[in-house]
JSON list of C-alpha atoms in Angstrom, two decimals:
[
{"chain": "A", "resi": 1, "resn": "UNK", "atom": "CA", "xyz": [82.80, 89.41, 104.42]},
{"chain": "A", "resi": 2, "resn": "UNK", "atom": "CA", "xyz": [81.92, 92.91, 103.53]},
{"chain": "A", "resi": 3, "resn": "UNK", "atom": "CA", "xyz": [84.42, 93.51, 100.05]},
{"chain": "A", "resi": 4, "resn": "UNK", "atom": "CA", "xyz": [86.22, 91.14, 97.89]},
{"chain": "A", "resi": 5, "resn": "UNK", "atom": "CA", "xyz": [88.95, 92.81, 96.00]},
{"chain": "A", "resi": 6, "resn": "UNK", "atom": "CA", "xyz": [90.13, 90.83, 92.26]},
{"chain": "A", "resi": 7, "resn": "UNK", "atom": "CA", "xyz": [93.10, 91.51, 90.68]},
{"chain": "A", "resi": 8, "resn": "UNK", "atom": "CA", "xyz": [94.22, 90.32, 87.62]},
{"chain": "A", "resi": 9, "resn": "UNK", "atom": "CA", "xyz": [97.56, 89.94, 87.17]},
{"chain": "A", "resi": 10, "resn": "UNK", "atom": "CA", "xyz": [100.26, 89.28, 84.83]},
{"chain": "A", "resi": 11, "resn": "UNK", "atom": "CA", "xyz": [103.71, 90.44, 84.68]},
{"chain": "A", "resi": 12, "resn": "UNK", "atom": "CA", "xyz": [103.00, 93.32, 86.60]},
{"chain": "A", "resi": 13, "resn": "UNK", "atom": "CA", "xyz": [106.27, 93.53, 88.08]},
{"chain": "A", "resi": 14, "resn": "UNK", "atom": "CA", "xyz": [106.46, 95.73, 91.50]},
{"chain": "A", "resi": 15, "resn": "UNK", "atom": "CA", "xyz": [102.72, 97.50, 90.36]},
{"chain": "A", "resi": 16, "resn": "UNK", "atom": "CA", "xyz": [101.12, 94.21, 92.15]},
{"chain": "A", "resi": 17, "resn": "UNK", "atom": "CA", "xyz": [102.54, 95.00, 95.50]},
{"chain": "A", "resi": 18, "resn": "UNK", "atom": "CA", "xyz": [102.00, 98.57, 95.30]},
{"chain": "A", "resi": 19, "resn": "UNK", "atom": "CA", "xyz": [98.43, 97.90, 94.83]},
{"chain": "A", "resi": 20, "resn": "UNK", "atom": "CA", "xyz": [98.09, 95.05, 97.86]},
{"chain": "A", "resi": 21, "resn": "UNK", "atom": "CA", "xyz": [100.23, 97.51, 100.03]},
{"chain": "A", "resi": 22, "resn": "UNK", "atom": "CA", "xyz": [97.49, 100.25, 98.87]},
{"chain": "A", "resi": 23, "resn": "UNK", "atom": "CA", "xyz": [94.72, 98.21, 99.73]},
{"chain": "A", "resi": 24, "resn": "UNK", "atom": "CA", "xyz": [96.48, 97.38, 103.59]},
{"chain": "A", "resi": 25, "resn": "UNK", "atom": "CA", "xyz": [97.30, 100.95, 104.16]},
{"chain": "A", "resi": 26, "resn": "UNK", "atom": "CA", "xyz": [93.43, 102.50, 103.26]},
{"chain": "A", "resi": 27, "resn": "UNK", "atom": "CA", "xyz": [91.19, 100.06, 104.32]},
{"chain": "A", "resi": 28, "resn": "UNK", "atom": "CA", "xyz": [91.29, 98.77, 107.69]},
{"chain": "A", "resi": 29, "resn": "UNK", "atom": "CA", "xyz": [87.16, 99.40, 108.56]},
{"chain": "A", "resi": 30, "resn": "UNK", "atom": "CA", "xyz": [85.77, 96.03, 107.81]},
{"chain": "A", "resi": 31, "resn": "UNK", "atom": "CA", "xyz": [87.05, 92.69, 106.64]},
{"chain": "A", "resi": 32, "resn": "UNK", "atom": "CA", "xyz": [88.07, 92.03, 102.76]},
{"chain": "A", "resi": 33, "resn": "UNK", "atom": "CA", "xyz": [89.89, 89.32, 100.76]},
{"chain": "A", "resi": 34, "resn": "UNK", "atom": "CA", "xyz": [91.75, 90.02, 98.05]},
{"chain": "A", "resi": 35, "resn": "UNK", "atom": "CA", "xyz": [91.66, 87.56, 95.29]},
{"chain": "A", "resi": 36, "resn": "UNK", "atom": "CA", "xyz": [95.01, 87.84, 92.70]},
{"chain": "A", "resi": 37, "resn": "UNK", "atom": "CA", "xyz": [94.31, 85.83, 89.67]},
{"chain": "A", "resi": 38, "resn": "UNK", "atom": "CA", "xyz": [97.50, 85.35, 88.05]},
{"chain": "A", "resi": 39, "resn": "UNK", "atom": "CA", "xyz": [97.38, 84.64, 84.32]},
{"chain": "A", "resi": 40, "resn": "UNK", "atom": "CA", "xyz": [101.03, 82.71, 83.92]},
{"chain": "A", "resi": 41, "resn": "UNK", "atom": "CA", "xyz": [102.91, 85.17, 84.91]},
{"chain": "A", "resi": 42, "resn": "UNK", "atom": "CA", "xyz": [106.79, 84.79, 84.50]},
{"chain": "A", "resi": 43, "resn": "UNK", "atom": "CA", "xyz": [108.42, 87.67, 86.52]},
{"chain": "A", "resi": 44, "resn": "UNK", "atom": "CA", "xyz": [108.21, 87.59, 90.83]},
{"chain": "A", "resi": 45, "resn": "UNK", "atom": "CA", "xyz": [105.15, 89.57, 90.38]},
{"chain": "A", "resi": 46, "resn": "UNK", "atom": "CA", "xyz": [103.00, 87.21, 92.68]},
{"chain": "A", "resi": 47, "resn": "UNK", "atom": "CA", "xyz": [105.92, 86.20, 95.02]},
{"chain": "A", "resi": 48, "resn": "UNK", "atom": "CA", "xyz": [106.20, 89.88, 96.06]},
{"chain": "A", "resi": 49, "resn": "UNK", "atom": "CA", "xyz": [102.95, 90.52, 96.34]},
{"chain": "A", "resi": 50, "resn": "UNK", "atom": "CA", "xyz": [102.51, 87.39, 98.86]},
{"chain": "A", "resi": 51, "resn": "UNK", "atom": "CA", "xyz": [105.25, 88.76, 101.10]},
{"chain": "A", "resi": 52, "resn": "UNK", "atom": "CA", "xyz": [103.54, 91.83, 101.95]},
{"chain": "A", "resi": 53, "resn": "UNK", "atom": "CA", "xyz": [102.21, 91.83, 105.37]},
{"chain": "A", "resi": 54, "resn": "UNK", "atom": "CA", "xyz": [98.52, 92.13, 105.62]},
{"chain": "A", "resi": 55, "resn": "UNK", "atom": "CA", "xyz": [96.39, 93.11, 108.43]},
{"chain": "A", "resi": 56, "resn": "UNK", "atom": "CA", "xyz": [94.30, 91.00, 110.72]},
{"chain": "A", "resi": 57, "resn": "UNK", "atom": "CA", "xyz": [91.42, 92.04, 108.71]},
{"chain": "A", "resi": 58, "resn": "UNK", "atom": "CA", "xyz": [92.64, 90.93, 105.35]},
{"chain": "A", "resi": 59, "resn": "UNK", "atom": "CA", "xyz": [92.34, 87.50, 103.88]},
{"chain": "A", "resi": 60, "resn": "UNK", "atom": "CA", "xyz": [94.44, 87.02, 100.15]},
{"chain": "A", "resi": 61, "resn": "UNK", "atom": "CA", "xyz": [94.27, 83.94, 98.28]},
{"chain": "A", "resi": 62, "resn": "UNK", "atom": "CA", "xyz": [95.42, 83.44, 94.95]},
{"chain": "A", "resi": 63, "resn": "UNK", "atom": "CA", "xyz": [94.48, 81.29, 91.73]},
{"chain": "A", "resi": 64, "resn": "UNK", "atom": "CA", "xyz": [97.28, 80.47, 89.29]},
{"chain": "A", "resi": 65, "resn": "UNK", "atom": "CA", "xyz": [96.70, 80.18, 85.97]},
{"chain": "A", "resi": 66, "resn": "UNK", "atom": "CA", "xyz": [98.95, 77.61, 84.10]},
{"chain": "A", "resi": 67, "resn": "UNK", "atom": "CA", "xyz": [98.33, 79.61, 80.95]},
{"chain": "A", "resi": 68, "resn": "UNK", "atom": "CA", "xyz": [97.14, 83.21, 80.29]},
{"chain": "A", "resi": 69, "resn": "UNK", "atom": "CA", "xyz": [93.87, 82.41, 79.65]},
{"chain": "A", "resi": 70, "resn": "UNK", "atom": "CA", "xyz": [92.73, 86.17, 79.41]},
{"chain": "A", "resi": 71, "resn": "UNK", "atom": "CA", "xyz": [91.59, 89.47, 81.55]},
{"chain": "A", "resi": 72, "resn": "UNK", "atom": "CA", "xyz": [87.87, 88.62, 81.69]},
{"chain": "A", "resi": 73, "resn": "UNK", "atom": "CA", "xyz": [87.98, 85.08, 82.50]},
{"chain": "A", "resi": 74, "resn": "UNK", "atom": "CA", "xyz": [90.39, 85.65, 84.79]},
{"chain": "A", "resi": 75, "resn": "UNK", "atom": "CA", "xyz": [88.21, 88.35, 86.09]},
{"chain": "A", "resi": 76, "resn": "UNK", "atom": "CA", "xyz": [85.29, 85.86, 86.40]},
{"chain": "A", "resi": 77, "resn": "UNK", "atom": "CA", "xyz": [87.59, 83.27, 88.09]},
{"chain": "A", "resi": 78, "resn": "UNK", "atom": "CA", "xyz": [88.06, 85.54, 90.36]},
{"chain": "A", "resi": 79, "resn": "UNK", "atom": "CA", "xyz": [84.61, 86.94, 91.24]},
{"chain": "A", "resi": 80, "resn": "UNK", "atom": "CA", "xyz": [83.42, 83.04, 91.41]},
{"chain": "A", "resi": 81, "resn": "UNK", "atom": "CA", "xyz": [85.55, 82.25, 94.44]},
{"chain": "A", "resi": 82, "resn": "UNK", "atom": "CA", "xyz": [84.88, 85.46, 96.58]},
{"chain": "A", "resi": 83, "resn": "UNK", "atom": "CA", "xyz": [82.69, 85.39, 99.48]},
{"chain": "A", "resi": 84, "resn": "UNK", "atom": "CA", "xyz": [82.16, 89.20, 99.63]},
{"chain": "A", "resi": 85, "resn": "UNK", "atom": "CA", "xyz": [78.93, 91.34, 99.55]},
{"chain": "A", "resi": 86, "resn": "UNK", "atom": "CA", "xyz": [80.72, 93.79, 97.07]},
{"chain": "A", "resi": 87, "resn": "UNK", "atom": "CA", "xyz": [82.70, 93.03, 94.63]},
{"chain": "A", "resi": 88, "resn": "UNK", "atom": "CA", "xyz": [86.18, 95.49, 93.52]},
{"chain": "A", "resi": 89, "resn": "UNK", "atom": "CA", "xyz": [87.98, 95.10, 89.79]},
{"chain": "A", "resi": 90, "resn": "UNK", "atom": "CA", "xyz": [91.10, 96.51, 90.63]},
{"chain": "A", "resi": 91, "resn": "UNK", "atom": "CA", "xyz": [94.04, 96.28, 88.23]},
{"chain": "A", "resi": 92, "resn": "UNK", "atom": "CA", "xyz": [97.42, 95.87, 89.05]},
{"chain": "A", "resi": 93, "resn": "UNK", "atom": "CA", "xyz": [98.84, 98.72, 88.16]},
{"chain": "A", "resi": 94, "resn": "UNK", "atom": "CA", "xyz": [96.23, 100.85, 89.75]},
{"chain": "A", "resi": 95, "resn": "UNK", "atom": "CA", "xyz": [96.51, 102.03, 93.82]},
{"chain": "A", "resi": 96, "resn": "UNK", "atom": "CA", "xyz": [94.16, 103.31, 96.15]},
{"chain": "A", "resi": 97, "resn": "UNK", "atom": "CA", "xyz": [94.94, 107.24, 98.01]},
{"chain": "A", "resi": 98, "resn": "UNK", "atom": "CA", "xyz": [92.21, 106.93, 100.45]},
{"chain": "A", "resi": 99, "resn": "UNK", "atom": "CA", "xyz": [89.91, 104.74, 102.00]},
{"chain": "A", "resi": 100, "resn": "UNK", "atom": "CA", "xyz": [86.53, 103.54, 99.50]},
{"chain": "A", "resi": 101, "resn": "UNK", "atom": "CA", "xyz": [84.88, 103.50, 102.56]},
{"chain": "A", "resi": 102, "resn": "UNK", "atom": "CA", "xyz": [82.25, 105.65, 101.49]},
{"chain": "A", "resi": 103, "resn": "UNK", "atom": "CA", "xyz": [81.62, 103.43, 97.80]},
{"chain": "A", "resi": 104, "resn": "UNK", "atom": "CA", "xyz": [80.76, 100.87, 100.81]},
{"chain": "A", "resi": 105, "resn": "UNK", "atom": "CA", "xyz": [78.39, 103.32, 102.84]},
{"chain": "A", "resi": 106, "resn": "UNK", "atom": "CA", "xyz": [76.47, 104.40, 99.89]},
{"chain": "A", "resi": 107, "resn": "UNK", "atom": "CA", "xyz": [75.60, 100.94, 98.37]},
{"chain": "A", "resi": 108, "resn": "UNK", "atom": "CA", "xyz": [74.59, 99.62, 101.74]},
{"chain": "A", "resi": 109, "resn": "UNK", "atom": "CA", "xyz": [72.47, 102.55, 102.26]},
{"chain": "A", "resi": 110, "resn": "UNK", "atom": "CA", "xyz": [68.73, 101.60, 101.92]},
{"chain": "A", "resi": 111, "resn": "UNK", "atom": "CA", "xyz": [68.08, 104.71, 99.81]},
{"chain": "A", "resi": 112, "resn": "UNK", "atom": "CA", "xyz": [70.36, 102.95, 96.97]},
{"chain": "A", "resi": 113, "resn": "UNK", "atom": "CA", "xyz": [69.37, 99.46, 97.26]},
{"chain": "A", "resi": 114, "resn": "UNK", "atom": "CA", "xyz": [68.42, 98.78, 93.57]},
{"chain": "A", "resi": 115, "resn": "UNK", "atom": "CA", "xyz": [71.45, 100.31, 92.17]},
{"chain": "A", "resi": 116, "resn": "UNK", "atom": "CA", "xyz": [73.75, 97.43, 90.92]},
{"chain": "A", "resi": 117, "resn": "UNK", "atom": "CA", "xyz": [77.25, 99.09, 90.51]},
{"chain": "A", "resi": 118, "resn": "UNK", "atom": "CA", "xyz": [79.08, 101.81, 91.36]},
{"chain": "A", "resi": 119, "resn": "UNK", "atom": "CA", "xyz": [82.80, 103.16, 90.36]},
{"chain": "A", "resi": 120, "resn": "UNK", "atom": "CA", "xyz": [85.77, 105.27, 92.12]},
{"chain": "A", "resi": 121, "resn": "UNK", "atom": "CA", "xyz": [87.27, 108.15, 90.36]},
{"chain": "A", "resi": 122, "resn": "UNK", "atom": "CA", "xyz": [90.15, 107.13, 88.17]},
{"chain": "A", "resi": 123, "resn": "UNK", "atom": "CA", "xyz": [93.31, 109.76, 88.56]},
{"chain": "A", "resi": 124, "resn": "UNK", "atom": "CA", "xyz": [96.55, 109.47, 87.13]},
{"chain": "A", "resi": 125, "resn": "UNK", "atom": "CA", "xyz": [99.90, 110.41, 88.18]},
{"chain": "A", "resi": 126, "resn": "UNK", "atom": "CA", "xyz": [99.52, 114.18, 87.80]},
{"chain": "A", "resi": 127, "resn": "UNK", "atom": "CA", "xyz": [96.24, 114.38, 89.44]},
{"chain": "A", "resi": 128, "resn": "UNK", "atom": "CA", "xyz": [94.13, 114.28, 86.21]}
]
């Protein structure tokens, strides 16, 4: 497995979906799972994010939380049970507008083999 994607959530109302749909709609190059953690949530947060269709290529699993037992151990939950190479925080409420193929291509690159982390550019709503 070439990317594990963990996502928190928590009452994130339709923002969980719209970041699993993201995730099916940009990247379709190698195989990922995509771990949601859910912390307790009360809303149908999780129950619409499991009815998304996913591709072939995608693998989602989930680990309910009985209580809300807070972002960073639920991030660590999460990063515990993956099987990928690289590992993607993503939060709930955030989306993806194109593929991160090339975060993949530069960190398997042999040129950048002892760097440990690497980040996507963060834009909001108005392109900021």
């Amino acid at each position: 497995m070439k990317l594990a994607i963990v996502i928190v959530n928590w009452n994130s109302g339709t923002q969980l979906a719209t970041a699993i749909s993201s995730i099916v709609k940009y990247i379709n190059e190698f195989p990922l799972e995509i771990i949601v953690v859910d912390n307790a949530s009360s809303d149908q947060s999780l129950d619409r994010a499991l009815s998304i269709s996913l591709s072939e290529t995608i693998k989602l699993s989930t680990i309910i939380n009985s209580e809300n037992k807070g972002f960073g151990y639920a991030c660590n939950q999460g990063a515990i049970s993956c099987k990928g190479k690289y590992i993607l925080f993503m939060n709930p409420d955030a989306f993806l507008v194109e593929s991160i193929k090339p975060l993949i291509d530069f960190m398997d690159d042999s040129i950048n083999r002892e760097i440990g982390i690497c980040g996507a550019s963060l834009i909001d709503e108005t392109g900021n």
